């Protein structure tokens, strides 16, 4: 005979075990789901924060190759590599020089014009993968024509250690900053070209007005000189009194020969006035000719005091100028003075 109490205890333990098994069966899939989803979420977060190295920058510039190439040459010669800095130094690397080749990059054989900007003995430049030594920092620009009105520009940056010769790619900061500098130059030139066209138009209108005025001054005396000559025979035939009165006009025609002198002096004075409007002299102690109208732009050359420059464009703080050698650039307004 089975004891009722033992039966009851057994039944309760059985039901308790089944309950635990059911709860375990429900928790196992949930646990597996958490185990599967947690790594994928972490990987996605890590992928979002991952930095890409060595991809460089390729852009299509809607301008002719010649213009882009000129600006890239200017930027390559400005002596500054942006988007990086040396250990505990300025927000850029200075002391760079333009070059036609570099052993840090493999030889380029895909066409276009290749220009390099090289900085030797760079100390631990930032934004390069695992860099931490002294070496050579190089930016490579490749300018390739894309039809007549478009240009493909490619920019890459590498850092090579001097001791181990290990090459470290950029994370894209250098390429982006260098292109920003190039873009600002291109925009400034486009503004300069538009305003230069407008200034040329105004100068041509001004010169046309002055030439018309000069022509009127030259032509006006001519009829006065011819009229007495034609009337001279008539005055002789009519009467001596009238002849006496009409003879002076031919005599008065004698001053018509020196008449161009005052006109010439007037034109000369007009030319001087025009020169004062469109030309300036470099003040003491000299001033830099910049590649763009901002202080951090590269210096194209240093102009000595008294150097004459032609004003092509005027802005509130800068002049777009041209030297006698044909070099175009920008100068601050307070670095120039009027002609004497």
CSV table of C-alpha atoms in Angstrom, one decimal:
chain,number,residue,atom,x,y,z
A,1,UNK,CA,0.0,0.0,0.0
A,2,UNK,CA,1.4,3.3,-1.1
A,3,UNK,CA,1.6,6.1,1.4
A,4,UNK,CA,-0.5,9.1,0.2
A,5,UNK,CA,2.1,11.7,1.6
A,6,UNK,CA,5.0,10.2,-0.4
A,7,UNK,CA,2.9,10.2,-3.6
A,8,UNK,CA,2.1,13.8,-3.1
A,9,UNK,CA,5.7,14.7,-2.5
A,10,UNK,CA,6.8,12.9,-5.6
A,11,UNK,CA,4.1,14.6,-7.7
A,12,UNK,CA,5.2,18.0,-6.5
A,13,UNK,CA,8.9,17.4,-7.3
A,14,UNK,CA,7.9,16.1,-10.8
A,15,UNK,CA,5.9,19.2,-11.5
A,16,UNK,CA,8.7,21.4,-10.2
A,17,UNK,CA,11.3,19.7,-12.5
A,18,UNK,CA,9.0,20.0,-15.5
A,19,UNK,CA,8.5,23.7,-14.8
A,20,UNK,CA,12.3,24.3,-14.6
A,21,UNK,CA,12.8,22.3,-17.8
A,22,UNK,CA,10.2,24.4,-19.6
A,23,UNK,CA,11.8,27.6,-18.4
A,24,UNK,CA,15.2,26.4,-19.4
A,25,UNK,CA,13.9,25.4,-22.9
A,26,UNK,CA,12.6,29.0,-23.3
A,27,UNK,CA,15.7,30.6,-22.1
A,28,UNK,CA,18.1,28.6,-24.3
A,29,UNK,CA,16.9,30.2,-27.6
A,30,UNK,CA,16.9,33.6,-26.0
A,31,UNK,CA,20.4,33.1,-24.8
A,32,UNK,CA,21.6,31.9,-28.2
A,33,UNK,CA,19.9,34.9,-29.8
A,34,UNK,CA,21.8,37.2,-27.4
A,35,UNK,CA,25.1,35.4,-28.1
A,36,UNK,CA,24.6,35.7,-31.8
A,37,UNK,CA,23.4,39.3,-31.9
A,38,UNK,CA,25.9,40.8,-29.5
A,39,UNK,CA,29.0,40.1,-31.6
A,40,UNK,CA,27.3,41.4,-34.7
A,41,UNK,CA,26.3,44.6,-33.0
A,42,UNK,CA,29.8,45.1,-31.7
A,43,UNK,CA,31.3,44.4,-35.1
A,44,UNK,CA,28.9,46.9,-36.7
A,45,UNK,CA,30.0,49.5,-34.1
A,46,UNK,CA,33.6,48.8,-34.7
A,47,UNK,CA,33.1,48.9,-38.5
A,48,UNK,CA,31.5,52.3,-38.2
A,49,UNK,CA,34.5,53.7,-36.3
A,50,UNK,CA,37.1,52.0,-38.5
A,51,UNK,CA,39.6,54.3,-40.2
A,52,UNK,CA,40.5,53.6,-43.8
A,53,UNK,CA,44.1,54.1,-44.8
A,54,UNK,CA,45.7,54.4,-48.2
A,55,UNK,CA,42.5,55.1,-50.2
A,56,UNK,CA,43.6,58.6,-51.4
A,57,UNK,CA,41.3,61.1,-53.0
A,58,UNK,CA,40.0,61.3,-56.6
A,59,UNK,CA,37.8,64.2,-57.7
A,60,UNK,CA,36.5,65.5,-61.0
A,61,UNK,CA,37.1,69.3,-61.3
A,62,UNK,CA,34.9,71.1,-63.9
A,63,UNK,CA,37.8,73.2,-65.2
A,64,UNK,CA,40.4,72.8,-68.0
A,65,UNK,CA,43.5,70.8,-67.3
A,66,UNK,CA,45.8,73.8,-67.8
A,67,UNK,CA,44.1,75.8,-65.0
A,68,UNK,CA,44.1,72.9,-62.5
A,69,UNK,CA,47.7,72.0,-63.3
A,70,UNK,CA,48.8,75.6,-62.7
A,71,UNK,CA,47.0,75.7,-59.3
A,72,UNK,CA,48.4,72.3,-58.3
A,73,UNK,CA,51.9,73.6,-59.1
A,74,UNK,CA,51.3,76.6,-56.9
A,75,UNK,CA,50.1,74.5,-54.0
A,76,UNK,CA,53.0,72.1,-54.4
A,77,UNK,CA,55.4,75.0,-54.1
A,78,UNK,CA,53.8,76.7,-51.1
A,79,UNK,CA,56.0,74.7,-48.7
A,80,UNK,CA,53.2,73.5,-46.4
A,81,UNK,CA,51.6,70.1,-46.1
A,82,UNK,CA,48.2,70.4,-44.5
A,83,UNK,CA,46.0,67.8,-42.7
A,84,UNK,CA,48.9,66.6,-40.6
A,85,UNK,CA,51.4,67.9,-38.1
A,86,UNK,CA,54.7,66.9,-36.5
A,87,UNK,CA,55.0,65.9,-32.9
A,88,UNK,CA,54.1,68.8,-30.6
A,89,UNK,CA,54.3,71.3,-33.4
A,90,UNK,CA,52.1,73.5,-35.6
A,91,UNK,CA,48.8,72.3,-37.2
A,92,UNK,CA,50.6,71.6,-40.4
A,93,UNK,CA,54.0,70.5,-41.7
A,94,UNK,CA,56.2,73.3,-43.1
A,95,UNK,CA,59.5,73.1,-45.0
A,96,UNK,CA,58.2,71.0,-47.9
A,97,UNK,CA,59.5,71.3,-51.4
A,98,UNK,CA,58.0,70.6,-54.9
A,99,UNK,CA,59.6,67.7,-56.8
A,100,UNK,CA,59.2,65.9,-60.1
A,101,UNK,CA,59.7,62.4,-58.6
A,102,UNK,CA,59.9,60.5,-55.3
A,103,UNK,CA,61.1,57.0,-54.4
A,104,UNK,CA,58.4,56.7,-51.7
A,105,UNK,CA,55.7,56.2,-54.4
A,106,UNK,CA,56.0,53.5,-57.1
A,107,UNK,CA,56.4,54.8,-60.6
A,108,UNK,CA,53.2,56.3,-62.1
A,109,UNK,CA,52.4,54.9,-65.6
A,110,UNK,CA,48.7,55.8,-66.0
A,111,UNK,CA,49.1,59.1,-67.8
A,112,UNK,CA,48.6,62.7,-66.8
A,113,UNK,CA,50.9,65.2,-65.1
A,114,UNK,CA,52.4,64.0,-61.8
A,115,UNK,CA,53.7,66.5,-59.2
A,116,UNK,CA,55.1,65.8,-55.7
A,117,UNK,CA,55.5,67.8,-52.5
A,118,UNK,CA,58.2,66.4,-50.3
A,119,UNK,CA,59.2,67.0,-46.7
A,120,UNK,CA,62.3,65.2,-45.4
A,121,UNK,CA,63.1,64.6,-41.8
A,122,UNK,CA,59.5,64.8,-40.7
A,123,UNK,CA,59.1,63.9,-37.0
A,124,UNK,CA,56.2,61.5,-36.3
A,125,UNK,CA,53.6,63.1,-38.6
A,126,UNK,CA,50.0,62.5,-37.5
A,127,UNK,CA,47.2,60.8,-39.4
A,128,UNK,CA,49.5,58.1,-40.9
A,129,UNK,CA,49.0,54.5,-39.8
A,130,UNK,CA,51.4,53.4,-37.1
A,131,UNK,CA,53.8,56.2,-37.8
A,132,UNK,CA,56.2,57.0,-34.9
A,133,UNK,CA,59.7,57.8,-36.3
A,134,UNK,CA,61.6,60.3,-38.5
A,135,UNK,CA,61.2,60.0,-42.2
A,136,UNK,CA,60.0,61.5,-45.5
A,137,UNK,CA,56.5,62.8,-46.0
A,138,UNK,CA,55.3,62.9,-49.6
A,139,UNK,CA,52.1,64.1,-51.2
A,140,UNK,CA,51.5,63.1,-54.8
A,141,UNK,CA,49.2,65.0,-57.2
A,142,UNK,CA,48.1,63.5,-60.5
A,143,UNK,CA,46.4,65.8,-63.0
A,144,UNK,CA,44.6,64.0,-65.9
A,145,UNK,CA,42.5,65.7,-68.6
A,146,UNK,CA,38.9,64.5,-68.9
A,147,UNK,CA,37.8,66.2,-72.2
A,148,UNK,CA,38.4,69.9,-72.8
A,149,UNK,CA,36.6,71.3,-69.8
A,150,UNK,CA,37.1,68.7,-67.1
A,151,UNK,CA,40.0,67.4,-65.1
A,152,UNK,CA,40.5,64.4,-62.9
A,153,UNK,CA,42.7,65.2,-59.9
A,154,UNK,CA,44.1,62.4,-57.7
A,155,UNK,CA,45.9,63.1,-54.4
A,156,UNK,CA,47.7,60.5,-52.3
A,157,UNK,CA,50.0,60.9,-49.2
A,158,UNK,CA,52.6,58.5,-47.8
A,159,UNK,CA,55.2,58.6,-44.9
A,160,UNK,CA,58.3,56.5,-45.2
A,161,UNK,CA,60.5,55.9,-42.1
A,162,UNK,CA,64.2,56.7,-42.6
A,163,UNK,CA,65.5,53.7,-40.6
A,164,UNK,CA,63.3,50.8,-41.4
A,165,UNK,CA,62.0,52.2,-44.7
A,166,UNK,CA,58.5,51.2,-43.7
A,167,UNK,CA,55.8,53.1,-45.7
A,168,UNK,CA,52.7,54.3,-43.8
A,169,UNK,CA,49.6,55.3,-45.7
A,170,UNK,CA,47.5,58.4,-44.8
A,171,UNK,CA,44.0,58.2,-43.3
A,172,UNK,CA,42.8,60.7,-45.9
A,173,UNK,CA,43.2,63.8,-43.7
A,174,UNK,CA,46.2,65.1,-45.8
A,175,UNK,CA,44.5,64.5,-49.1
A,176,UNK,CA,41.3,66.3,-48.0
A,177,UNK,CA,43.2,69.3,-46.6
A,178,UNK,CA,45.4,69.6,-49.7
A,179,UNK,CA,42.4,69.5,-52.0
A,180,UNK,CA,40.6,72.1,-49.9
A,181,UNK,CA,43.6,74.4,-50.5
A,182,UNK,CA,43.5,73.7,-54.2
A,183,UNK,CA,39.8,74.3,-54.4
A,184,UNK,CA,40.2,77.7,-52.6
A,185,UNK,CA,42.8,78.6,-55.2
A,186,UNK,CA,40.6,77.6,-58.1
A,187,UNK,CA,37.6,79.5,-56.7
A,188,UNK,CA,39.7,82.6,-56.2
A,189,UNK,CA,41.0,82.4,-59.8
A,190,UNK,CA,37.4,82.0,-61.1
A,191,UNK,CA,36.4,85.1,-59.1
A,192,UNK,CA,39.5,86.9,-60.4
A,193,UNK,CA,38.7,86.0,-64.0
A,194,UNK,CA,35.1,87.2,-63.8
A,195,UNK,CA,36.1,90.5,-62.2
A,196,UNK,CA,39.0,90.9,-64.5
A,197,UNK,CA,36.7,90.6,-67.5
A,198,UNK,CA,34.5,93.3,-66.0
A,199,UNK,CA,37.5,95.5,-65.3
A,200,UNK,CA,38.8,95.0,-68.8
A,201,UNK,CA,35.4,96.0,-70.2
A,202,UNK,CA,35.3,99.1,-68.0
A,203,UNK,CA,38.9,100.1,-69.1
A,204,UNK,CA,38.0,99.6,-72.8
A,205,UNK,CA,34.9,101.8,-72.4
A,206,UNK,CA,37.0,104.5,-70.6
A,207,UNK,CA,39.8,104.4,-73.3
A,208,UNK,CA,37.2,104.5,-76.1
A,209,UNK,CA,35.6,107.6,-74.5
A,210,UNK,CA,39.1,109.3,-74.3
A,211,UNK,CA,40.0,108.3,-77.8
A,212,UNK,CA,36.8,109.8,-79.1
A,213,UNK,CA,37.5,112.9,-77.2
A,214,UNK,CA,41.0,113.1,-78.6
A,215,UNK,CA,39.7,112.5,-82.2
A,216,UNK,CA,37.2,115.3,-81.8
A,217,UNK,CA,40.0,117.6,-80.5
A,218,UNK,CA,42.1,116.7,-83.5
A,219,UNK,CA,39.4,116.9,-86.2
A,220,UNK,CA,37.8,120.2,-85.0
A,221,UNK,CA,40.6,122.6,-86.1
A,222,UNK,CA,40.7,121.1,-89.7
A,223,UNK,CA,37.6,122.8,-91.1
A,224,UNK,CA,38.8,126.1,-89.7
A,225,UNK,CA,42.1,125.8,-91.5
A,226,UNK,CA,40.5,124.9,-94.9
A,227,UNK,CA,37.8,127.5,-94.9
A,228,UNK,CA,40.1,130.6,-95.3
A,229,UNK,CA,42.0,128.9,-98.1
A,230,UNK,CA,38.8,128.3,-100.1
A,231,UNK,CA,37.5,131.9,-99.5
A,232,UNK,CA,40.8,133.6,-100.2
A,233,UNK,CA,40.3,133.9,-104.0
A,234,UNK,CA,36.8,135.4,-103.4
A,235,UNK,CA,38.0,138.0,-100.9
A,236,UNK,CA,40.7,139.1,-103.4
A,237,UNK,CA,38.1,139.5,-106.1
A,238,UNK,CA,35.6,141.3,-104.0
A,239,UNK,CA,37.5,144.2,-102.4
A,240,UNK,CA,40.7,145.0,-100.8
A,241,UNK,CA,39.0,145.9,-97.5
A,242,UNK,CA,37.5,142.4,-97.3
A,243,UNK,CA,40.8,141.0,-98.3
A,244,UNK,CA,42.5,142.7,-95.4
A,245,UNK,CA,39.9,141.3,-93.1
A,246,UNK,CA,40.1,137.8,-94.5
A,247,UNK,CA,43.8,137.4,-94.8
A,248,UNK,CA,44.4,136.8,-91.1
A,249,UNK,CA,42.5,133.5,-91.1
A,250,UNK,CA,45.2,131.8,-93.2
A,251,UNK,CA,47.7,133.3,-90.9
A,252,UNK,CA,45.7,131.8,-88.0
A,253,UNK,CA,46.1,128.4,-89.6
A,254,UNK,CA,49.8,128.4,-88.7
A,255,UNK,CA,49.1,127.5,-85.0
A,256,UNK,CA,47.3,124.4,-86.3
A,257,UNK,CA,50.7,122.8,-86.8
A,258,UNK,CA,51.6,122.9,-83.1
A,259,UNK,CA,48.0,122.1,-82.2
A,260,UNK,CA,48.7,118.4,-81.7
A,261,UNK,CA,51.2,119.3,-79.0
A,262,UNK,CA,48.5,120.3,-76.5
A,263,UNK,CA,46.5,117.3,-77.6
A,264,UNK,CA,49.5,115.1,-77.1
A,265,UNK,CA,50.1,116.5,-73.7
A,266,UNK,CA,46.4,115.9,-72.8
A,267,UNK,CA,46.6,112.3,-73.9
A,268,UNK,CA,49.9,111.9,-72.0
A,269,UNK,CA,48.2,113.3,-68.9
A,270,UNK,CA,45.2,110.9,-69.5
A,271,UNK,CA,47.6,108.0,-69.7
A,272,UNK,CA,49.2,109.1,-66.4
A,273,UNK,CA,45.8,109.3,-64.8
A,274,UNK,CA,44.9,105.8,-66.1
A,275,UNK,CA,48.2,104.4,-64.8
A,276,UNK,CA,47.5,105.9,-61.4
A,277,UNK,CA,44.2,104.1,-61.4
A,278,UNK,CA,45.5,100.7,-62.4
A,279,UNK,CA,49.1,100.6,-61.2
A,280,UNK,CA,50.6,100.5,-57.7
A,281,UNK,CA,54.1,100.5,-56.1
A,282,UNK,CA,55.2,98.0,-53.5
A,283,UNK,CA,55.9,99.8,-50.2
A,284,UNK,CA,58.9,99.4,-47.9
A,285,UNK,CA,60.3,96.9,-46.9
A,286,UNK,CA,58.8,94.8,-49.8
A,287,UNK,CA,55.9,92.4,-49.7
A,288,UNK,CA,55.1,88.8,-50.7
A,289,UNK,CA,53.1,88.0,-53.8
A,290,UNK,CA,50.5,85.4,-52.7
A,291,UNK,CA,48.9,82.6,-54.7
A,292,UNK,CA,45.5,83.3,-53.2
A,293,UNK,CA,43.9,86.1,-51.2
A,294,UNK,CA,44.4,84.7,-47.7
A,295,UNK,CA,47.3,84.9,-45.3
A,296,UNK,CA,48.1,81.2,-45.3
A,297,UNK,CA,48.4,81.0,-49.1
A,298,UNK,CA,51.7,80.2,-50.6
A,299,UNK,CA,54.2,82.9,-51.5
A,300,UNK,CA,54.9,82.9,-55.2
A,301,UNK,CA,57.8,85.5,-54.8
A,302,UNK,CA,59.0,88.4,-52.7
A,303,UNK,CA,58.6,91.8,-54.4
A,304,UNK,CA,61.2,94.5,-53.6
A,305,UNK,CA,60.2,98.0,-52.6
A,306,UNK,CA,59.2,100.2,-55.6
A,307,UNK,CA,58.2,97.3,-57.8
A,308,UNK,CA,55.3,98.2,-60.1
A,309,UNK,CA,52.3,96.0,-60.4
A,310,UNK,CA,49.2,96.2,-62.5
A,311,UNK,CA,45.8,96.0,-60.6
A,312,UNK,CA,43.6,93.4,-62.2
A,313,UNK,CA,41.0,93.0,-59.4
A,314,UNK,CA,40.1,94.9,-56.3
A,315,UNK,CA,38.6,93.5,-53.1
A,316,UNK,CA,38.1,95.1,-49.7
A,317,UNK,CA,41.4,93.8,-48.4
A,318,UNK,CA,43.4,92.4,-51.4
A,319,UNK,CA,44.5,93.3,-54.9
A,320,UNK,CA,44.7,90.8,-57.7
A,321,UNK,CA,47.9,92.0,-59.5
A,322,UNK,CA,50.2,91.2,-62.4
A,323,UNK,CA,53.9,91.9,-62.4
A,324,UNK,CA,55.9,93.1,-65.4
A,325,UNK,CA,57.1,89.5,-65.9
A,326,UNK,CA,53.5,88.3,-66.2
A,327,UNK,CA,53.3,86.7,-62.8
A,328,UNK,CA,49.8,86.8,-61.4
A,329,UNK,CA,49.1,86.8,-57.7
A,330,UNK,CA,47.5,88.6,-54.7
A,331,UNK,CA,48.8,91.3,-52.4
A,332,UNK,CA,47.3,93.1,-49.4
A,333,UNK,CA,46.0,96.6,-50.2
A,334,UNK,CA,48.0,98.2,-47.4
A,335,UNK,CA,51.3,96.8,-48.9
A,336,UNK,CA,50.9,98.9,-52.0
A,337,UNK,CA,50.9,102.7,-52.7
A,338,UNK,CA,49.9,105.0,-55.5
A,339,UNK,CA,52.3,106.1,-58.2
A,340,UNK,CA,54.0,109.5,-57.5
